[in-house]
Amino acid sequence: MTVIDRYAVFGNPIKHSKSPRIHKLFSEQTEQSLVYEAQEVPAEQFSSAVKTFFADGGKGLNCTIPLKELAWAFADHKTARAHLAKAVNTLALQADGSILGDNTDGVGLITDLISNHGIKLTDRKVLILGAGGATRGIIKPLLEQSVKSIVIANRTLEKAIDLANEFVNLGNIVGCGFEGLNNQQFDLILNATSTSLTGQIPPLPANLLSEKGVCYDLAYSNEPTTFVRWGQKNNALKSLDGLGMLVEQAAEAFFIWRGVRPITEPVIKLLNDERPR
Ligand code: NDP
């Protein structure tokens, strides 16, 4: 009997996730035989759910909101980028039975910004809203693109300051609260808060976006998110959501698990075409 390799995404909430669809498209494109499911897992059940998944023969997991820091703590060993981020979105069963933790969010975002949307990052002033698991994964990859500076603004001020301090040796980065954004301007504003999930937006001052500035919501939705609409209202050159990042980070996870790199462009196009107009 042939046993099909099993993969899954754990998160809470998870109903909206497009990851199962994306991995199905990848597996068809690359002719890899596998199944990939979404499972709602509250944080307090994370450890037991992961143990059960791998004990039952699972090969790899994605972990999303709010589980990335827990996945980091769970992994037996981690890649350098995951180690630094202290957040893991990909768990992979190794040949010796151990679990490797990786973080593919950063490479997913950078590939989407640069390769898919032609956005220049060198010398840009970047604002990241939010200081959670997603922000942890994207700071170093952004600094590696020689951005001029990064400001992290968060509802809980201490988290923004602590996070910026963790990366201060790698570049020009500071943390603040939303009120600390008054009289500042940025070339790229990334929304890495989870506010889009509830149709909210952090309190942002006027004139925050520079002329020809770009807005990017890491969240994605069939309708333009509240932050994408904020970008449009504030004359962003481009105001994008995170669908492309989602596909790119998934492609990197697929490569880690299967050793085969899917072509992302047709998958992004298909998912975009399916959005209501
Ligand atoms: P976390 O739960 O780790 O962090 C959530 C962040 O949102 C915290 O900084 C939190 O602030 C902030 N926040 C929550 N509610 C509010 C509010 N009402 N007002 C202001 N700030 C708020 O989530 P993640 O970092 O894992 O994910 C963040 C977002 O990024 C999600 O929407 C997720 O879907 C998206 N994402 C998309 C990816 C993609 O591939 N496109 C990949 C990764 C993430 P505080 O610290 O004060 O609680």
Coordinates of C-alpha atoms and ligand atoms in Angstrom, one line a residue:
M1 CA 0.0 0.0 0.0
T2 CA 1.4 3.4 -0.9
V3 CA 1.2 5.9 1.9
I4 CA 0.8 9.5 0.8
D5 CA 3.0 12.1 2.6
R6 CA 1.0 14.3 4.8
Y7 CA 1.5 18.0 5.5
A8 CA -0.6 20.6 7.2
V9 CA -0.9 24.2 8.4
F10 CA -1.7 24.9 12.1
G11 CA -3.1 28.2 13.2
N12 CA -6.0 29.9 15.0
P13 CA -8.0 31.1 13.2
I14 CA -7.3 29.0 10.1
K15 CA -10.6 28.8 8.1
H16 CA -9.5 31.6 5.7
S17 CA -6.2 30.0 4.9
K18 CA -5.3 29.6 1.2
S19 CA -2.3 27.4 2.0
P20 CA -4.0 24.0 1.3
R21 CA -5.0 25.3 -2.1
I22 CA -1.5 26.6 -2.9
H23 CA 0.2 23.4 -1.9
K24 CA -2.3 21.4 -3.9
L25 CA -1.4 23.5 -7.0
F26 CA 2.3 23.1 -6.2
S27 CA 2.0 19.3 -5.9
E28 CA 0.1 19.1 -9.2
Q29 CA 2.6 21.3 -11.0
T30 CA 5.6 19.4 -9.7
E31 CA 3.9 16.0 -9.8
Q32 CA 4.6 15.4 -6.1
S33 CA 2.2 13.1 -4.4
L34 CA 1.1 14.6 -1.0
V35 CA -1.9 15.9 1.0
Y36 CA -1.9 19.2 2.8
E37 CA -4.7 20.2 5.3
A38 CA -5.5 23.1 7.5
Q39 CA -6.1 22.4 11.2
E40 CA -7.3 24.9 13.8
V41 CA -5.0 24.6 16.8
P42 CA -5.3 26.9 19.9
A43 CA -1.9 27.9 21.4
E44 CA -2.4 25.9 24.5
Q45 CA -2.9 22.7 22.4
F46 CA 0.1 23.4 20.1
S47 CA 2.7 21.1 21.6
S48 CA 0.4 18.0 21.8
A49 CA -1.1 18.6 18.4
V50 CA 2.4 18.8 16.7
K51 CA 3.5 15.7 18.6
T52 CA 0.4 13.8 17.5
F53 CA 0.8 15.0 13.8
F54 CA 4.4 13.7 13.5
A55 CA 3.7 10.5 15.6
D56 CA 0.9 9.7 13.1
G57 CA 3.4 9.9 10.1
G58 CA 3.1 13.7 9.2
K59 CA 6.2 15.0 7.3
G60 CA 5.9 18.7 7.6
L61 CA 4.0 21.6 9.1
N62 CA 3.4 25.3 8.5
C63 CA 2.6 27.3 11.6
T64 CA 0.8 30.6 11.4
I65 CA -0.8 33.2 13.7
P66 CA -0.4 32.9 16.7
L67 CA 1.9 29.9 16.8
K68 CA 5.2 30.9 15.3
E69 CA 7.1 31.6 18.6
L70 CA 5.7 28.3 20.0
A71 CA 7.0 26.5 16.9
W72 CA 10.4 28.0 17.4
A73 CA 10.5 26.7 20.9
F74 CA 9.3 23.3 19.8
A75 CA 11.8 22.6 17.0
D76 CA 14.7 20.3 17.9
H77 CA 17.1 22.5 15.8
K78 CA 16.7 25.5 13.6
T79 CA 18.2 27.2 10.5
A80 CA 20.2 30.3 11.1
R81 CA 17.4 32.6 9.8
A82 CA 14.9 30.9 12.1
H83 CA 17.2 31.0 15.0
L84 CA 17.6 34.8 14.7
A85 CA 14.0 35.5 14.1
K86 CA 12.9 33.4 17.1
A87 CA 9.8 32.5 15.0
V88 CA 9.3 29.4 12.9
N89 CA 6.6 29.0 10.2
T90 CA 7.9 25.7 8.8
L91 CA 8.6 22.4 10.6
A92 CA 10.2 19.6 8.7
L93 CA 10.7 16.0 9.8
Q94 CA 14.3 15.0 9.3
A95 CA 15.7 11.5 8.4
D96 CA 16.9 10.9 12.0
G97 CA 13.4 11.7 13.4
S98 CA 14.2 15.2 14.7
I99 CA 12.2 18.3 13.7
L100 CA 13.9 21.2 11.9
G101 CA 12.4 24.7 12.3
D102 CA 12.8 27.3 9.5
N103 CA 11.3 30.7 8.8
T104 CA 10.4 31.3 5.1
D105 CA 8.4 34.5 5.7
G106 CA 11.3 36.9 5.0
V107 CA 12.3 35.3 1.7
G108 CA 8.6 35.2 0.8
L109 CA 8.2 39.0 1.4
I110 CA 11.4 40.0 -0.3
T111 CA 10.7 37.9 -3.4
D112 CA 7.2 39.3 -3.7
L113 CA 8.3 42.9 -3.3
I114 CA 11.4 42.8 -5.6
S115 CA 10.7 40.0 -8.1
N116 CA 6.9 40.2 -8.4
H117 CA 6.3 43.9 -7.9
G118 CA 9.6 45.5 -8.9
I119 CA 9.9 47.5 -5.7
K120 CA 13.3 48.9 -4.9
L121 CA 14.3 48.5 -1.2
T122 CA 17.9 49.9 -1.2
D123 CA 18.1 53.1 0.8
R124 CA 14.3 53.1 1.6
K125 CA 12.9 54.2 4.9
V126 CA 10.7 51.3 6.1
L127 CA 8.0 51.3 8.7
I128 CA 6.7 48.0 10.1
L129 CA 3.4 48.1 12.0
G130 CA 3.3 45.3 14.6
A131 CA 6.0 43.4 16.5
G132 CA 4.7 39.8 16.4
G133 CA 6.0 36.6 14.8
A134 CA 5.7 37.9 11.2
T135 CA 7.8 41.0 12.0
R136 CA 10.5 38.9 13.6
G137 CA 10.9 36.9 10.4
I138 CA 11.2 39.9 8.0
I139 CA 13.6 42.3 9.8
K140 CA 16.9 40.7 8.9
P141 CA 15.9 40.0 5.2
L142 CA 14.9 43.7 4.9
L143 CA 18.2 44.9 6.4
E144 CA 20.0 42.6 4.0
Q145 CA 18.5 44.6 1.2
S146 CA 20.3 47.7 2.5
V147 CA 17.2 49.6 3.5
K148 CA 18.1 53.0 5.0
S149 CA 16.2 52.4 8.2
I150 CA 13.5 50.4 9.9
V151 CA 11.0 51.7 12.5
I152 CA 8.9 49.2 14.3
A153 CA 5.7 50.6 15.7
N154 CA 3.5 48.5 17.9
R155 CA 0.5 48.8 20.2
T156 CA 2.5 47.3 23.1
L157 CA 5.5 49.7 23.1
E158 CA 7.9 47.5 25.0
K159 CA 7.6 44.7 22.4
A160 CA 8.6 47.2 19.6
I161 CA 11.6 48.5 21.6
D162 CA 12.7 45.0 22.7
L163 CA 12.5 43.7 19.2
A164 CA 14.4 46.6 17.7
N165 CA 17.1 46.2 20.3
E166 CA 17.5 42.5 19.3
F167 CA 18.5 43.5 15.8
V168 CA 20.2 46.8 16.5
N169 CA 23.7 45.4 15.7
L170 CA 22.5 44.5 12.1
G171 CA 21.3 47.9 11.0
N172 CA 19.5 51.2 11.7
I173 CA 16.4 50.1 13.6
V174 CA 14.3 51.6 16.4
G175 CA 11.0 50.7 18.1
C176 CA 8.1 53.1 19.1
G177 CA 4.4 53.3 19.8
F178 CA 1.9 54.5 17.1
E179 CA 1.9 58.0 18.7
G180 CA 5.7 58.1 18.1
L181 CA 5.0 58.2 14.3
N182 CA 3.9 61.8 14.2
N183 CA 5.9 64.0 11.9
Q184 CA 7.7 61.0 10.3
Q185 CA 7.5 59.8 6.7
F186 CA 8.3 56.4 5.1
D187 CA 8.9 55.1 1.6
L188 CA 7.5 51.6 2.5
I189 CA 4.9 50.8 5.1
L190 CA 4.4 47.2 6.0
N191 CA 1.3 46.2 8.0
A192 CA 2.4 43.2 10.1
T193 CA -0.3 43.6 12.7
S194 CA -3.2 41.1 12.7
T195 CA -5.7 44.0 12.6
S196 CA -6.8 43.2 9.0
L197 CA -8.3 39.9 10.2
T198 CA -10.9 42.0 12.1
G199 CA -11.2 44.8 9.6
Q200 CA -9.4 47.3 11.8
I201 CA -6.3 49.4 11.3
P202 CA -3.8 50.9 13.8
P203 CA -4.2 54.6 14.5
L204 CA -1.9 56.2 11.9
P205 CA -1.1 59.9 11.5
A206 CA -1.7 61.8 8.2
N207 CA 1.3 62.3 5.8
L208 CA 3.0 59.1 7.0
L209 CA 3.6 57.9 3.5
S210 CA 6.2 59.7 1.3
E211 CA 5.4 60.7 -2.2
K212 CA 5.5 57.6 -4.4
G213 CA 5.6 55.5 -1.2
V214 CA 4.4 51.9 -1.2
C215 CA 2.0 50.2 1.3
Y216 CA 2.0 46.4 1.8
D217 CA -0.4 44.5 4.0
L218 CA 1.1 41.1 5.0
A219 CA -2.5 39.9 5.5
Y220 CA -4.5 39.0 2.4
S221 CA -8.2 38.9 1.6
N222 CA -10.5 38.5 -1.3
E223 CA -11.6 42.2 -0.8
P224 CA -9.0 45.0 -0.4
T225 CA -8.0 44.9 3.3
T226 CA -8.5 48.0 5.5
F227 CA -4.8 48.8 5.3
V228 CA -4.7 48.4 1.5
R229 CA -7.6 50.8 1.3
W230 CA -5.7 53.2 3.7
G231 CA -2.7 53.1 1.3
Q232 CA -5.0 53.8 -1.7
K233 CA -6.5 56.8 0.2
N234 CA -3.1 58.1 1.0
N235 CA -2.0 58.0 -2.6
A236 CA 0.4 55.1 -2.4
L237 CA 2.2 54.3 -5.7
K238 CA 1.2 50.7 -5.0
S239 CA -1.0 49.4 -2.2
L240 CA -0.7 45.6 -2.1
D241 CA -1.7 42.7 0.1
G242 CA 0.2 39.6 1.1
L243 CA -1.1 37.1 -1.3
G244 CA 2.2 37.0 -3.3
M245 CA 4.2 36.7 0.0
L246 CA 2.0 33.8 1.0
V247 CA 2.6 31.9 -2.2
E248 CA 6.4 32.7 -2.1
Q249 CA 6.8 31.6 1.5
A250 CA 4.8 28.5 0.7
A251 CA 7.1 27.7 -2.3
E252 CA 10.2 27.9 0.0
A253 CA 8.5 25.6 2.5
F254 CA 7.6 23.2 -0.3
F255 CA 11.3 23.2 -1.4
I256 CA 12.4 22.5 2.1
W257 CA 10.1 19.5 2.4
R258 CA 10.3 18.1 -1.2
G259 CA 13.6 19.4 -2.6
V260 CA 11.6 20.7 -5.6
R261 CA 11.0 24.4 -6.3
P262 CA 7.5 25.2 -7.7
I263 CA 7.0 28.0 -10.2
T264 CA 5.0 30.6 -8.3
E265 CA 3.9 33.0 -11.1
P266 CA 1.0 30.8 -12.4
V267 CA -0.2 30.1 -8.9
I268 CA -0.3 33.8 -7.9
K269 CA -2.0 34.6 -11.2
L270 CA -4.7 31.9 -10.7
L271 CA -5.4 33.1 -7.1
N272 CA -5.5 36.7 -8.2
D273 CA -7.9 35.9 -11.1
E274 CA -10.2 34.2 -8.6
R275 CA -10.6 37.3 -6.5
P276 CA -14.0 39.0 -7.0
R277 CA -13.6 42.2 -9.0
Ligands
NDP1 P1 1.1 37.9 16.0 O1 -0.1 37.4 16.7 O2 2.4 37.3 16.3 O3 1.3 39.5 16.1 C1 0.2 40.3 16.0 C2 0.6 41.8 16.0 O4 -0.6 42.5 15.7 C3 1.1 42.2 17.3 O5 2.2 43.2 17.1 C4 -0.1 42.9 18.0 O6 0.3 44.0 18.9 C5 -0.7 43.5 16.8 N1 -2.2 43.8 17.0 C6 -3.2 42.9 17.2 N2 -4.3 43.5 17.3 C7 -4.1 44.9 17.2 C8 -4.9 46.0 17.3 N3 -6.2 45.9 17.5 N4 -4.3 47.2 17.1 C9 -3.0 47.3 16.9 N5 -2.2 46.2 16.8 C10 -2.7 45.0 17.0 O7 0.8 37.7 14.4 P2 1.8 37.5 13.2 O8 3.0 38.4 13.4 O9 2.1 36.0 13.0 O10 0.9 37.9 11.9 C11 0.6 39.3 11.7 C12 -0.1 39.4 10.3 O11 0.7 39.0 9.2 C13 -1.4 38.5 10.2 O12 -2.4 39.2 9.6 C14 -0.9 37.4 9.3 O13 -2.0 36.8 8.6 C15 0.1 38.1 8.4 N6 1.1 37.2 7.8 C16 1.0 37.0 6.4 C17 2.0 36.2 5.8 C18 1.9 36.0 4.4 O14 2.6 35.1 3.9 N7 1.2 36.8 3.6 C19 3.0 35.6 6.6 C20 3.0 35.9 8.0 C21 2.0 36.7 8.6 P3 0.6 43.7 20.4 O15 2.0 43.3 20.5 O16 0.3 45.0 21.1 O17 -0.4 42.6 20.9

